[in-house]
XYZ file of C-alpha atoms in Angstrom:
486
model
C 126.936 85.152 73.089
C 124.447 84.398 75.812
C 124.838 87.759 77.078
C 123.891 88.957 73.732
C 120.775 86.786 73.795
C 119.764 87.916 76.973
C 120.064 91.594 76.029
C 117.985 90.797 72.780
C 115.586 89.221 75.068
C 115.119 92.095 77.211
C 114.868 94.544 74.274
C 112.168 92.481 72.535
C 110.209 92.176 75.935
C 109.899 95.956 76.419
C 109.016 96.289 72.721
C 106.028 93.928 73.278
C 104.340 96.617 75.493
C 102.737 99.966 74.513
C 103.550 102.170 72.733
C 105.312 99.928 70.592
C 102.892 97.103 70.581
C 104.903 94.410 68.824
C 102.996 91.829 70.821
C 104.281 88.775 69.207
C 107.826 89.838 70.250
C 107.050 88.383 73.645
C 107.357 85.027 72.360
C 110.471 85.611 70.705
C 111.868 87.385 73.880
C 111.174 84.326 75.984
C 112.389 81.895 73.656
C 116.045 83.680 73.579
C 115.842 83.779 77.232
C 115.072 79.931 77.704
C 117.677 79.296 75.001
C 120.163 81.586 77.061
C 119.566 79.521 80.171
C 119.623 75.939 78.962
C 122.441 74.016 80.071
C 123.633 76.347 82.760
C 123.933 75.742 86.418
C 121.219 76.995 88.824
C 123.673 79.593 90.060
C 124.489 80.978 86.463
C 120.740 80.468 85.599
C 120.008 83.113 88.431
C 122.531 85.465 87.652
C 121.435 85.393 84.163
C 117.726 85.997 84.877
C 118.719 88.757 87.315
C 120.440 90.431 84.341
C 117.400 89.798 82.021
C 114.832 91.175 84.513
C 117.259 94.094 85.443
C 117.657 95.201 81.973
C 113.743 94.868 81.084
C 112.944 97.078 84.205
C 115.742 99.614 83.231
C 114.420 100.030 79.651
C 110.866 99.812 80.457
C 110.642 101.951 83.671
C 113.179 104.382 82.820
C 110.485 107.051 83.324
C 111.149 106.749 87.097
C 114.579 108.469 86.600
C 112.898 111.283 84.630
C 110.556 111.884 87.343
C 113.336 112.037 89.987
C 115.376 114.395 87.895
C 112.700 116.850 86.759
C 110.382 116.828 89.869
C 112.514 115.436 92.716
C 115.375 117.719 92.213
C 117.883 114.872 93.085
C 120.381 115.317 90.462
C 121.480 112.917 87.864
C 123.841 110.486 89.681
C 121.474 110.152 92.708
C 118.359 109.615 90.367
C 120.170 107.008 88.294
C 121.396 105.253 91.401
C 117.855 105.275 92.813
C 116.475 104.072 89.468
C 119.061 101.302 89.308
C 118.453 99.926 92.968
C 114.702 100.076 92.398
C 114.923 98.038 89.299
C 117.309 95.605 91.103
C 114.982 95.212 93.923
C 111.895 94.323 91.866
C 113.965 91.936 89.774
C 114.707 89.922 92.692
C 111.685 87.740 92.548
C 112.557 86.432 89.141
C 115.323 84.445 90.875
C 112.683 81.690 91.069
C 112.898 81.289 87.015
C 116.367 79.960 87.567
C 115.328 77.053 89.759
C 114.358 74.793 86.968
C 116.804 72.145 85.644
C 116.546 71.724 81.830
C 113.989 71.937 79.107
C 115.346 69.550 76.569
C 116.055 66.755 79.068
C 112.422 66.944 80.561
C 108.998 66.246 78.933
C 106.328 68.614 77.988
C 104.644 68.480 81.372
C 107.808 69.968 83.126
C 106.998 73.008 81.034
C 103.996 73.607 83.280
C 106.332 73.870 86.317
C 108.601 76.567 84.525
C 105.621 78.592 83.597
C 104.553 78.467 87.114
C 107.786 79.792 88.564
C 107.592 82.641 86.136
C 104.298 83.764 86.942
C 104.781 83.115 90.829
C 107.643 85.705 90.234
C 105.412 88.226 88.637
C 102.728 87.677 91.313
C 105.529 88.025 94.119
C 106.665 91.415 92.531
C 103.035 92.460 92.479
C 102.565 92.158 96.396
C 106.143 92.557 97.689
C 107.486 95.788 99.024
C 103.900 97.527 98.520
C 103.725 95.927 94.943
C 104.786 97.002 91.433
C 102.508 95.517 88.991
C 104.300 96.770 85.780
C 105.736 95.079 82.597
C 103.741 92.067 83.555
C 103.645 89.588 80.554
C 99.969 89.549 80.652
C 99.638 93.349 80.343
C 101.123 93.012 76.847
C 98.395 90.793 75.137
C 95.309 92.933 74.994
C 93.924 93.080 71.335
C 94.834 89.329 70.693
C 93.452 85.873 70.859
C 93.924 86.427 74.796
C 91.089 88.601 74.981
C 88.911 85.888 75.600
C 90.978 84.906 78.713
C 91.080 88.023 80.646
C 87.529 88.137 81.634
C 87.673 84.587 82.880
C 91.088 84.012 84.472
C 92.782 87.408 84.380
C 96.154 88.747 83.315
C 98.364 86.342 85.342
C 96.619 83.544 83.583
C 97.619 85.220 80.308
C 101.158 85.458 81.497
C 101.125 81.522 82.317
C 99.835 80.714 78.850
C 102.367 83.068 76.949
C 105.221 81.467 78.821
C 103.911 78.166 78.328
C 103.457 78.493 74.787
C 107.020 80.173 74.362
C 108.503 77.085 76.082
C 106.604 74.662 73.660
C 107.928 76.698 70.655
C 111.412 76.434 71.927
C 111.211 72.826 72.930
C 109.762 71.942 69.565
C 112.458 73.476 67.817
C 115.133 72.396 70.051
C 113.974 68.715 69.807
C 113.350 68.922 66.218
C 109.980 66.951 66.744
C 108.013 67.289 63.461
C 104.589 66.807 65.564
C 105.439 69.578 67.922
C 106.641 71.632 65.308
C 103.177 71.289 63.318
C 101.198 72.233 66.435
C 103.538 75.140 67.091
C 102.763 76.441 63.594
C 99.089 76.046 64.275
C 99.283 77.899 67.546
C 101.179 80.613 65.717
C 98.536 80.917 63.057
C 95.537 80.960 65.836
C 97.520 83.651 67.706
C 97.368 85.960 64.916
C 93.717 85.604 64.511
C 92.173 88.833 65.554
C 89.454 88.064 68.310
C 86.937 89.458 65.977
C 84.222 87.054 66.841
C 84.760 87.565 70.778
C 82.731 90.363 72.413
C 82.318 90.982 76.162
C 79.484 93.523 75.845
C 76.605 91.467 76.984
C 74.614 94.670 77.545
C 71.332 93.855 79.239
C 69.386 96.997 78.124
C 69.828 100.539 77.083
C 70.751 102.233 80.437
C 73.366 104.542 79.670
C 75.134 107.706 81.438
C 76.532 110.757 79.729
C 80.010 112.097 80.542
C 82.326 114.826 79.996
C 85.953 114.162 80.471
C 88.489 117.125 80.572
C 92.242 116.915 79.946
C 93.604 120.345 81.036
C 97.172 119.860 79.724
C 98.546 121.306 83.080
C 101.910 120.224 84.294
C 102.927 119.996 88.010
C 104.810 123.299 87.549
C 101.642 125.080 87.174
C 99.219 123.203 89.385
C 101.640 123.326 92.328
C 102.111 127.265 91.760
C 99.754 129.100 94.139
C 99.992 132.143 91.734
C 98.115 130.352 89.071
C 95.329 128.859 91.221
C 92.831 131.373 90.416
C 93.467 131.084 86.601
C 93.375 127.240 86.728
C 90.055 126.957 88.745
C 88.550 129.690 86.398
C 89.294 127.068 83.709
C 87.861 124.183 85.403
C 84.505 126.190 86.472
C 84.217 127.098 82.643
C 84.054 123.406 81.835
C 81.604 122.572 84.411
C 79.307 125.602 83.181
C 79.550 124.451 79.359
C 78.798 120.782 80.353
C 75.645 120.926 82.858
C 73.767 118.328 80.716
C 76.298 115.761 81.093
C 75.538 113.128 84.028
C 79.228 112.884 84.968
C 81.892 115.619 84.533
C 85.387 114.274 85.327
C 88.504 116.086 86.011
C 92.019 114.306 86.597
C 94.021 113.714 89.769
C 95.121 116.480 91.995
C 94.080 119.322 89.815
C 95.806 122.129 92.331
C 97.954 121.378 95.389
C 95.284 122.943 97.874
C 93.901 120.420 100.033
C 90.014 120.137 99.860
C 87.962 121.528 102.772
C 84.378 122.285 102.572
C 84.802 125.983 103.689
C 87.470 126.784 100.847
C 86.219 129.342 98.503
C 88.079 127.585 95.685
C 85.791 124.689 96.063
C 82.330 126.613 96.706
C 81.625 126.569 93.077
C 82.281 122.844 92.720
C 79.557 122.363 95.529
C 76.774 125.010 94.169
C 76.867 123.649 90.471
C 76.067 119.957 91.047
C 72.712 118.368 92.479
C 71.216 114.737 92.380
C 70.978 115.009 88.528
C 74.461 115.287 87.889
C 77.998 114.739 89.400
C 81.615 116.189 89.376
C 84.322 113.992 89.942
C 87.697 115.435 90.624
C 91.229 114.579 92.136
C 92.172 116.711 95.045
C 94.293 116.416 97.984
C 92.305 116.308 101.297
C 93.404 116.348 105.049
C 91.841 114.537 107.915
C 93.354 114.154 111.678
C 96.720 116.031 110.427
C 96.953 113.184 107.675
C 97.094 114.166 103.981
C 95.397 112.002 101.191
C 95.392 111.913 97.577
C 91.694 111.663 97.168
C 88.928 111.496 94.559
C 85.900 113.950 95.496
C 82.474 113.199 94.235
C 80.077 116.293 94.212
C 76.300 115.679 93.800
C 73.682 116.126 96.241
C 76.162 115.260 98.840
C 79.843 115.035 98.847
C 81.924 111.813 99.162
C 85.577 111.221 99.323
C 87.673 108.234 98.387
C 91.313 108.094 99.480
C 93.789 106.527 97.439
C 94.816 103.174 98.806
C 98.070 102.168 96.953
C 100.702 105.058 96.973
C 103.482 105.491 94.500
C 106.912 104.979 96.426
C 109.213 107.881 96.322
C 106.439 110.195 94.712
C 103.710 110.050 97.319
C 105.317 108.235 100.218
C 109.063 107.154 101.003
C 109.280 103.528 101.869
C 111.258 102.515 104.815
C 111.069 106.266 105.817
C 113.336 106.044 109.016
C 116.116 104.279 107.036
C 115.838 106.623 103.908
C 115.177 109.878 106.073
C 117.815 111.826 104.241
C 116.534 110.907 100.874
C 113.015 111.795 101.848
C 114.393 115.074 102.989
C 115.964 115.777 99.395
C 113.006 114.917 97.503
C 111.454 118.123 96.401
C 107.993 117.035 95.482
C 105.318 118.966 97.261
C 102.941 116.659 99.570
C 105.234 113.464 98.804
C 104.637 112.194 102.139
C 101.082 111.051 102.143
C 98.790 108.500 104.104
C 96.943 105.413 102.420
C 93.259 105.294 102.535
C 91.435 102.581 104.449
C 91.167 99.055 102.690
C 87.470 99.086 103.102
C 85.603 101.949 101.260
C 82.437 103.501 101.250
C 80.088 102.762 98.253
C 79.719 105.442 95.748
C 76.919 105.609 93.243
C 75.170 107.987 90.819
C 71.476 107.071 90.619
C 71.550 103.172 90.258
C 75.055 103.245 88.923
C 77.623 101.997 91.165
C 81.017 103.872 90.467
C 84.260 102.269 91.132
C 87.165 104.654 91.803
C 90.973 104.018 90.906
C 93.624 106.773 91.258
C 96.421 106.576 89.067
C 98.820 103.759 90.187
C 95.906 101.672 91.605
C 94.860 100.620 88.103
C 97.818 98.112 88.383
C 95.987 96.275 91.113
C 92.973 94.386 90.030
C 92.304 93.315 93.829
C 91.347 96.915 94.523
C 88.468 96.835 92.105
C 85.288 95.771 94.117
C 82.733 94.814 91.566
C 79.472 94.538 93.471
C 76.765 95.097 90.923
C 75.756 94.598 87.095
C 75.080 98.257 86.649
C 78.543 100.014 87.239
C 81.520 101.867 85.774
C 85.173 102.370 86.642
C 86.593 105.806 86.875
C 90.199 106.258 86.801
C 91.942 109.647 87.160
C 95.732 109.895 86.917
C 98.507 112.438 86.705
C 101.031 110.963 84.298
C 102.465 114.467 83.867
C 105.286 113.625 86.313
C 106.526 111.290 83.440
C 106.673 113.514 80.392
C 107.051 112.070 77.030
C 108.057 108.896 78.445
C 106.843 105.145 78.138
C 104.732 105.634 81.299
C 101.471 107.231 79.943
C 101.288 104.566 77.063
C 102.064 101.725 79.470
C 99.586 102.917 82.002
C 96.728 103.268 79.492
C 97.357 99.685 78.301
C 97.210 98.440 82.114
C 93.909 100.049 82.313
C 92.498 98.363 79.126
C 93.447 95.138 80.805
C 91.281 96.073 83.878
C 88.374 96.862 81.469
C 88.902 93.438 79.736
C 89.142 91.396 83.302
C 86.182 93.074 84.773
C 83.902 93.488 81.620
C 83.543 97.146 82.524
C 83.755 100.601 80.885
C 86.439 102.740 82.215
C 86.513 106.593 81.953
C 90.019 107.571 82.380
C 91.037 111.260 82.738
C 94.560 112.455 83.301
C 96.154 115.966 83.316
C 98.312 115.796 80.179
C 97.602 112.761 78.643
C 96.471 110.056 77.771
C 92.744 110.347 78.576
C 90.571 107.801 76.989
C 87.132 106.050 77.065
C 87.609 102.347 77.225
C 85.085 99.766 76.234
C 84.432 96.502 78.314
C 86.339 94.638 75.654
C 89.526 96.689 76.157
C 89.021 98.734 72.970
C 89.443 102.548 72.926
C 86.328 104.454 72.031
C 87.994 107.846 72.114
C 91.039 109.460 73.347
C 93.055 112.454 74.068
C 96.816 112.157 73.074
C 99.657 113.513 75.335
C 100.122 117.246 75.650
C 96.991 118.355 74.247
C 94.085 120.036 75.963
C 90.596 118.650 75.131
C 87.460 117.023 76.140
C 85.599 113.985 75.541
C 82.023 113.748 75.539
C 79.491 110.849 74.912
C 77.390 108.013 76.588
C 78.268 104.678 77.696
C 76.287 101.576 78.624
C 76.011 100.916 82.355
C 74.252 97.543 82.700
C 76.551 94.838 81.698
C 76.901 91.150 82.898
C 79.706 90.740 85.528
C 82.883 88.691 84.396
C 83.784 85.349 85.889
C 87.118 86.984 86.921
C 85.248 89.728 88.885
C 83.787 86.904 91.059
C 86.838 84.713 91.616
C 89.938 86.716 90.762
C 93.278 85.016 90.514
C 92.289 82.084 92.614
C 92.284 79.488 89.733
C 95.648 80.469 88.199
C 96.972 80.433 91.844
C 95.679 76.981 92.224
C 97.300 75.806 89.062
C 100.547 77.328 89.981
C 100.399 75.499 93.602
C 99.657 72.204 92.156
C 102.341 72.513 89.272
C 104.834 73.165 92.148
C 103.527 70.543 94.321
C 103.517 67.755 91.717
C 107.062 68.745 90.573
C 108.185 68.561 94.292
C 106.791 65.201 94.766
C 108.290 63.973 91.525
C 111.992 65.090 92.686
C 111.260 63.652 96.208
C 110.195 60.208 94.629
C 113.271 60.216 92.398
C 115.603 61.191 95.203
C 114.011 58.513 97.306
C 114.438 55.839 94.609
C 117.964 56.681 93.944
C 118.794 56.078 97.705
C 117.292 52.526 97.536
């Protein structure tokens, strides 16, 4: 029966994220999880949590398997094996959740300790092995009452509050405490209140920038085919010539597989059609000192290059390369052994506007966003074509919406095959182009908006809360142990 509860919990967990967006399911998911863990030994709790987390990641990141089969040429068995092992590895930090004793036999303050364990597990998953910040609880709650929390404390704080609320619900029902049940009902009503009164805009004046975002609907089979390079570049040049009045024209990640050089004829037109009154932003590979990079190139009166800092494991580099040399050789993905860009990046601006670059996977790492001005926008280019008609493009868009909320910034997101979008600083989507559709988005967005508290202080407050929760619990246990020995 507990295995059934854990399975239901995992399914509900995934359904709370995009494209399903049954956001309230996350509370039922966690309630089922804690019900399944109650009265188990620490050893069995850890086993149960691993099962829960493994199933969540197998269901929620099945697109990894799609990419390995369709573009990695690994075959079904090896692809399934790699996907399973990857899901298992990123599930390991969740063993921390199994370290608590009991919910029913402890007071409500103990719930803070359990919530801290959960968020610490998420935090470790986001930094270990290069980091994989996917399916974090806090990424599921955009468009809810928690929209007020993101720009102050960030998504980990939302994770903490969701886990704590779920624990409170579970304990209230388990204890049959009428007062607790009443407050649980009030919390539920408050949750369903649309944050209609909340607005992050805080626009200081009418400073705007005009944009043209182009989604070409070109899959890797085409962009990596040298026979189609001329046709593809002709398509991009047509878009440039049709939109010369836009301040920014933005193309997606790695539009063709030829590495950028200033001398290459393919890119001469990009350099000659821009000046200090407009800017072309596009994703290309670049080469420097025999190293290849996944880059965002900025063409204006001068050319600037941003090299991607967080690479996708197995897609852009092979982790533990020497140990997995045979696997690396079998991966049939062109330019899949890239180098990371430097941690410190050159400031990129258009006029008075600071432009913060994010390439694909980097949008899952808020620490990479260096907000330094009240007049700035975020540009996110991506190539989710690798994942086809899977959950990945929807999940990726949702994560990018969270970044807009946290940093109180407009985001211009452009992808090869979808989903491209203009995202407001309150996380709402202004306009988008769906999957597998060619199209453009044109308009204007404000650029001068007050910085958020989170952009100044990041995750420091929630990490301090977790630290003190763990410290206080540790001191309480040590005190009880000491008293028992007397």
